[in-house]
Every structure is written in structure tokens, then in C-alpha cells.
Amino acid sequence: MTNPITPPMSILIVDDHEVVRNGIRAYLGTLPEFHVVGEAVSGEEAISMVAELIPDIVLLDLIMPPVMDGVEATRRIKQISPRTQVVVLTSYHEDIHIFPALKAGAISYILKDMKMDKLVDTLHRAAGGEVTLHPRVAERVLQNLRGEDGEASQLFTDLTERELEVLKLIANGLSNNQIAERLVISENTVKGHVSNILSKLHLADRTKVAVYAWQKGIVKRETTK
């Protein structure tokens, strides 16, 4: 009795640099266990291709041309195709990139200095539902986990007084426009504060900011007048 043939893992490569896409595709093309089903140069294109192709794995850069960055693309990919595993392949290992990407649903976060054999191992692990983190990324995640309970308040003390004001209004459901009117500042200024808050708290979007604030008891629900 012969063993059934296992179909190759379907891979979608998403990166705005052609040389990166070509290099990865060429290497994976030499391995029978992988089949590169397409390439995308932006988050928007990746979303469209995932909906059409439903790949096993999306190998995704984080920093791409606007309108959609890799974090938002990850979130949308997981909404469209929960079975698709997102592996982040990037040059950035700062908290502002790591935590939002992982919270958005990426199963792995590796850096572009990784050797090809390690990339292949990461793809195999992702297909099996196993997490892979670059050592520098793993160190930051471990530090965050070790200090999670004691650092919650510390994270909030890192916010400026104005950012705390904006945070409270976000937690009470106000839009950027409403916050701007309440604080008598421009909507662009509000967007800047929101961006800083997301970065400092390592959160992916304003909804998670509000929920996190309520859970930690830092911000209480208030009645908006």
C-alpha cells in the first residue's frame, strides 16, 4: 500500500521589493514541498489574492506602501482565511512593530537576516501551527511577558497627560473628530496622539486600547455628554 502524496504547501509572498520576492520564490521553487501561488506588492493586493487563492501560508513584509501596512493586512487575512498562517518577514524588530503584528494574528515573526534554511524551517513549523520568533523578537516578547502584571501601570505612566486624556475619550467611544472637538485640537493632532498610544501600549487598534484600559482598571467607563 503506497502512502498518499502530500500536496505542496501553497505560499503567497508579499513584499514591495522585487529582488526579495524573486529571491525567495527562486529558492522555494527548488523545494518540492512548497508551491508559490503568487506574489503581492502591497497589503491591498495581498488581501485580494488571499480571498482568491486561500494559501496555506502568507510570507509578509510589514512595511509596505500605503494604504495598508502589514499589521492591518495580517488582521484582514486572518478574517478572510483563518486557516492561512501569516509569517512576518521584515527588517524591523522594535516593539512598535512586533506586538501589533502578533496581536493581529501572525504566527511567526522573523527577520530578513535569517538564512534560507531557517526560513524553510519556519514555513514548515507555521504549516503545523507552531510559532517561530527571531531570537531578538523572542527576547522582547519574553521580557514583556515576565513584566506583564507589574508593567501595566508603568505602560500607562509612559503616556503624556494629553495622551491619557485621549485614551479616556477613546475608551468612552468617541471618534477622532469628537475627541478633537472636546479637546479643542485638530483631528490630525488627535491621530498623532492615537498613533503614539498604540505604539506605547503595543496594541493594534483603538478598540484593543479601550478594552485593555477597562480590563486593567486604568480607565473607567464614563457617560459621554
mmCIF file of N, CA and C in Angstrom, residues 79-136:
data_model
loop_
_atom_site.group_PDB
_atom_site.id
_atom_site.type_symbol
_atom_site.label_atom_id
_atom_site.label_comp_id
_atom_site.label_asym_id
_atom_site.label_seq_id
_atom_site.Cartn_x
_atom_site.Cartn_y
_atom_site.Cartn_z
ATOM 1 N N GLN A 79 -9.084 37.303 8.974
ATOM 2 C CA GLN A 79 -10.544 37.384 8.900
ATOM 3 C C GLN A 79 -11.071 36.655 7.669
ATOM 4 N N ILE A 80 -10.376 36.833 6.558
ATOM 5 C CA ILE A 80 -10.805 36.226 5.301
ATOM 6 C C ILE A 80 -10.564 34.719 5.292
ATOM 7 N N SER A 81 -9.391 34.322 5.771
ATOM 8 C CA SER A 81 -8.997 32.909 5.725
ATOM 9 C C SER A 81 -8.299 32.511 7.023
ATOM 10 N N PRO A 82 -9.068 32.158 8.051
ATOM 11 C CA PRO A 82 -8.462 31.803 9.351
ATOM 12 C C PRO A 82 -7.446 30.672 9.258
ATOM 13 N N ARG A 83 -7.599 29.788 8.282
ATOM 14 C CA ARG A 83 -6.674 28.666 8.148
ATOM 15 C C ARG A 83 -5.306 29.092 7.616
ATOM 16 N N THR A 84 -5.255 30.243 6.959
ATOM 17 C CA THR A 84 -3.988 30.736 6.407
ATOM 18 C C THR A 84 -3.087 31.251 7.523
ATOM 19 N N GLN A 85 -1.866 30.770 7.561
ATOM 20 C CA GLN A 85 -0.908 31.214 8.566
ATOM 21 C C GLN A 85 -0.084 32.375 8.011
ATOM 22 N N VAL A 86 0.059 33.418 8.802
ATOM 23 C CA VAL A 86 0.833 34.590 8.393
ATOM 24 C C VAL A 86 2.205 34.556 9.063
ATOM 25 N N VAL A 87 3.238 34.543 8.250
ATOM 26 C CA VAL A 87 4.619 34.601 8.740
ATOM 27 C C VAL A 87 5.180 35.968 8.371
ATOM 28 N N VAL A 88 5.496 36.764 9.356
ATOM 29 C CA VAL A 88 6.071 38.082 9.116
ATOM 30 C C VAL A 88 7.561 37.944 8.843
ATOM 31 N N LEU A 89 7.998 38.516 7.723
ATOM 32 C CA LEU A 89 9.423 38.547 7.365
ATOM 33 C C LEU A 89 9.778 40.005 7.127
ATOM 34 N N THR A 90 10.543 40.588 8.041
ATOM 35 C CA THR A 90 10.779 42.027 7.995
ATOM 36 C C THR A 90 12.182 42.357 8.473
ATOM 37 N N SER A 91 12.544 43.624 8.363
ATOM 38 C CA SER A 91 13.839 44.100 8.870
ATOM 39 C C SER A 91 13.698 44.777 10.231
ATOM 40 N N TYR A 92 12.465 44.905 10.723
ATOM 41 C CA TYR A 92 12.192 45.711 11.911
ATOM 42 C C TYR A 92 11.914 44.828 13.125
ATOM 43 N N HIS A 93 12.582 45.128 14.232
ATOM 44 C CA HIS A 93 12.375 44.335 15.441
ATOM 45 C C HIS A 93 12.066 45.206 16.660
ATOM 46 N N GLU A 94 11.477 46.383 16.410
ATOM 47 C CA GLU A 94 11.080 47.248 17.512
ATOM 48 C C GLU A 94 9.696 46.837 18.030
ATOM 49 N N ASP A 95 9.429 47.166 19.290
ATOM 50 C CA ASP A 95 8.144 46.821 19.907
ATOM 51 C C ASP A 95 6.963 47.334 19.097
ATOM 52 N N ILE A 96 7.117 48.530 18.522
ATOM 53 C CA ILE A 96 6.026 49.159 17.784
ATOM 54 C C ILE A 96 5.574 48.285 16.614
ATOM 55 N N HIS A 97 6.453 47.403 16.132
ATOM 56 C CA HIS A 97 6.108 46.504 15.036
ATOM 57 C C HIS A 97 5.772 45.094 15.536
ATOM 58 N N ILE A 98 6.542 44.605 16.490
ATOM 59 C CA ILE A 98 6.396 43.216 16.939
ATOM 60 C C ILE A 98 5.013 42.936 17.515
ATOM 61 N N PHE A 99 4.649 43.678 18.555
ATOM 62 C CA PHE A 99 3.439 43.329 19.307
ATOM 63 C C PHE A 99 2.153 43.523 18.514
ATOM 64 N N PRO A 100 2.003 44.608 17.765
ATOM 65 C CA PRO A 100 0.787 44.712 16.942
ATOM 66 C C PRO A 100 0.664 43.587 15.914
ATOM 67 N N ALA A 101 1.791 43.182 15.318
ATOM 68 C CA ALA A 101 1.740 42.113 14.312
ATOM 69 C C ALA A 101 1.309 40.786 14.930
ATOM 70 N N LEU A 102 1.863 40.459 16.090
ATOM 71 C CA LEU A 102 1.498 39.215 16.755
ATOM 72 C C LEU A 102 0.051 39.255 17.232
ATOM 73 N N LYS A 103 -0.367 40.396 17.743
ATOM 74 C CA LYS A 103 -1.751 40.519 18.209
ATOM 75 C C LYS A 103 -2.735 40.484 17.054
ATOM 76 N N ALA A 104 -2.283 40.889 15.874
ATOM 77 C CA ALA A 104 -3.155 40.861 14.696
ATOM 78 C C ALA A 104 -3.347 39.446 14.156
ATOM 79 N N GLY A 105 -2.488 38.508 14.597
ATOM 80 C CA GLY A 105 -2.679 37.118 14.190
ATOM 81 C C GLY A 105 -1.506 36.434 13.528
ATOM 82 N N ALA A 106 -0.361 37.109 13.397
ATOM 83 C CA ALA A 106 0.807 36.454 12.797
ATOM 84 C C ALA A 106 1.277 35.306 13.685
ATOM 85 N N ILE A 107 1.592 34.169 13.083
ATOM 86 C CA ILE A 107 2.043 33.026 13.872
ATOM 87 C C ILE A 107 3.554 33.080 14.112
ATOM 88 N N SER A 108 4.268 33.761 13.233
ATOM 89 C CA SER A 108 5.727 33.838 13.351
ATOM 90 C C SER A 108 6.213 35.229 12.976
ATOM 91 N N TYR A 109 7.357 35.593 13.548
ATOM 92 C CA TYR A 109 7.951 36.906 13.283
ATOM 93 C C TYR A 109 9.447 36.693 13.144
ATOM 94 N N ILE A 110 9.927 36.774 11.914
ATOM 95 C CA ILE A 110 11.343 36.547 11.654
ATOM 96 C C ILE A 110 11.928 37.740 10.895
ATOM 97 N N LEU A 111 13.251 37.846 10.948
ATOM 98 C CA LEU A 111 13.926 38.987 10.335
ATOM 99 C C LEU A 111 14.644 38.576 9.054
ATOM 100 N N LYS A 112 14.883 39.562 8.200
ATOM 101 C CA LYS A 112 15.441 39.291 6.880
ATOM 102 C C LYS A 112 16.919 38.920 6.905
ATOM 103 N N ASP A 113 17.537 38.945 8.085
ATOM 104 C CA ASP A 113 18.914 38.464 8.166
ATOM 105 C C ASP A 113 18.961 36.947 8.381
ATOM 106 N N MET A 114 17.784 36.326 8.427
ATOM 107 C CA MET A 114 17.705 34.884 8.627
ATOM 108 C C MET A 114 18.150 34.133 7.370
ATOM 109 N N LYS A 115 18.851 33.020 7.562
ATOM 110 C CA LYS A 115 19.301 32.207 6.432
ATOM 111 C C LYS A 115 18.131 31.442 5.835
ATOM 112 N N MET A 116 18.279 31.055 4.575
ATOM 113 C CA MET A 116 17.191 30.420 3.856
ATOM 114 C C MET A 116 16.740 29.117 4.505
ATOM 115 N N ASP A 117 17.677 28.330 5.034
ATOM 116 C CA ASP A 117 17.262 27.071 5.648
ATOM 117 C C ASP A 117 16.418 27.315 6.888
ATOM 118 N N LYS A 118 16.682 28.414 7.598
ATOM 119 C CA LYS A 118 15.863 28.775 8.757
ATOM 120 C C LYS A 118 14.484 29.244 8.313
ATOM 121 N N LEU A 119 14.433 29.948 7.182
ATOM 122 C CA LEU A 119 13.146 30.371 6.635
ATOM 123 C C LEU A 119 12.304 29.142 6.281
ATOM 124 N N VAL A 120 12.922 28.173 5.648
ATOM 125 C CA VAL A 120 12.211 26.941 5.284
ATOM 126 C C VAL A 120 11.678 26.246 6.535
ATOM 127 N N ASP A 121 12.505 26.166 7.559
ATOM 128 C CA ASP A 121 12.077 25.541 8.815
ATOM 129 C C ASP A 121 10.895 26.303 9.415
ATOM 130 N N THR A 122 10.938 27.638 9.338
ATOM 131 C CA THR A 122 9.844 28.463 9.856
ATOM 132 C C THR A 122 8.545 28.182 9.107
ATOM 133 N N LEU A 123 8.636 28.033 7.798
ATOM 134 C CA LEU A 123 7.442 27.753 6.994
ATOM 135 C C LEU A 123 6.859 26.390 7.343
ATOM 136 N N HIS A 124 7.728 25.405 7.526
ATOM 137 C CA HIS A 124 7.256 24.075 7.926
ATOM 138 C C HIS A 124 6.543 24.147 9.278
ATOM 139 N N ARG A 125 7.140 24.862 10.198
ATOM 140 C CA ARG A 125 6.545 24.983 11.534
ATOM 141 C C ARG A 125 5.206 25.717 11.476
ATOM 142 N N ALA A 126 5.155 26.772 10.675
ATOM 143 C CA ALA A 126 3.909 27.535 10.551
ATOM 144 C C ALA A 126 2.793 26.655 9.997
ATOM 145 N N ALA A 127 3.124 25.821 9.012
ATOM 146 C CA ALA A 127 2.124 24.927 8.431
ATOM 147 C C ALA A 127 1.576 23.961 9.474
ATOM 148 N N GLY A 128 2.415 23.632 10.468
ATOM 149 C CA GLY A 128 1.988 22.741 11.546
ATOM 150 C C GLY A 128 1.422 23.474 12.746
ATOM 151 N N GLY A 129 1.253 24.797 12.616
ATOM 152 C CA GLY A 129 0.685 25.583 13.711
ATOM 153 C C GLY A 129 1.670 25.930 14.808
ATOM 154 N N GLU A 130 2.973 25.852 14.509
ATOM 155 C CA GLU A 130 3.998 26.152 15.509
ATOM 156 C C GLU A 130 4.546 27.563 15.315
ATOM 157 N N VAL A 131 4.790 28.225 16.425
ATOM 158 C CA VAL A 131 5.293 29.600 16.417
ATOM 159 C C VAL A 131 6.807 29.613 16.245
ATOM 160 N N THR A 132 7.309 30.565 15.454
ATOM 161 C CA THR A 132 8.746 30.810 15.349
ATOM 162 C C THR A 132 8.994 32.303 15.528
ATOM 163 N N LEU A 133 9.893 32.645 16.434
ATOM 164 C CA LEU A 133 10.258 34.038 16.653
ATOM 165 C C LEU A 133 11.768 34.179 16.512
ATOM 166 N N HIS A 134 12.191 35.207 15.793
ATOM 167 C CA HIS A 134 13.623 35.510 15.726
ATOM 168 C C HIS A 134 14.126 35.724 17.160
ATOM 169 N N PRO A 135 15.355 35.311 17.479
ATOM 170 C CA PRO A 135 15.849 35.452 18.855
ATOM 171 C C PRO A 135 15.682 36.851 19.439
ATOM 172 N N ARG A 136 15.918 37.892 18.650
ATOM 173 C CA ARG A 136 15.749 39.253 19.164
ATOM 174 C C ARG A 136 14.296 39.544 19.487
#
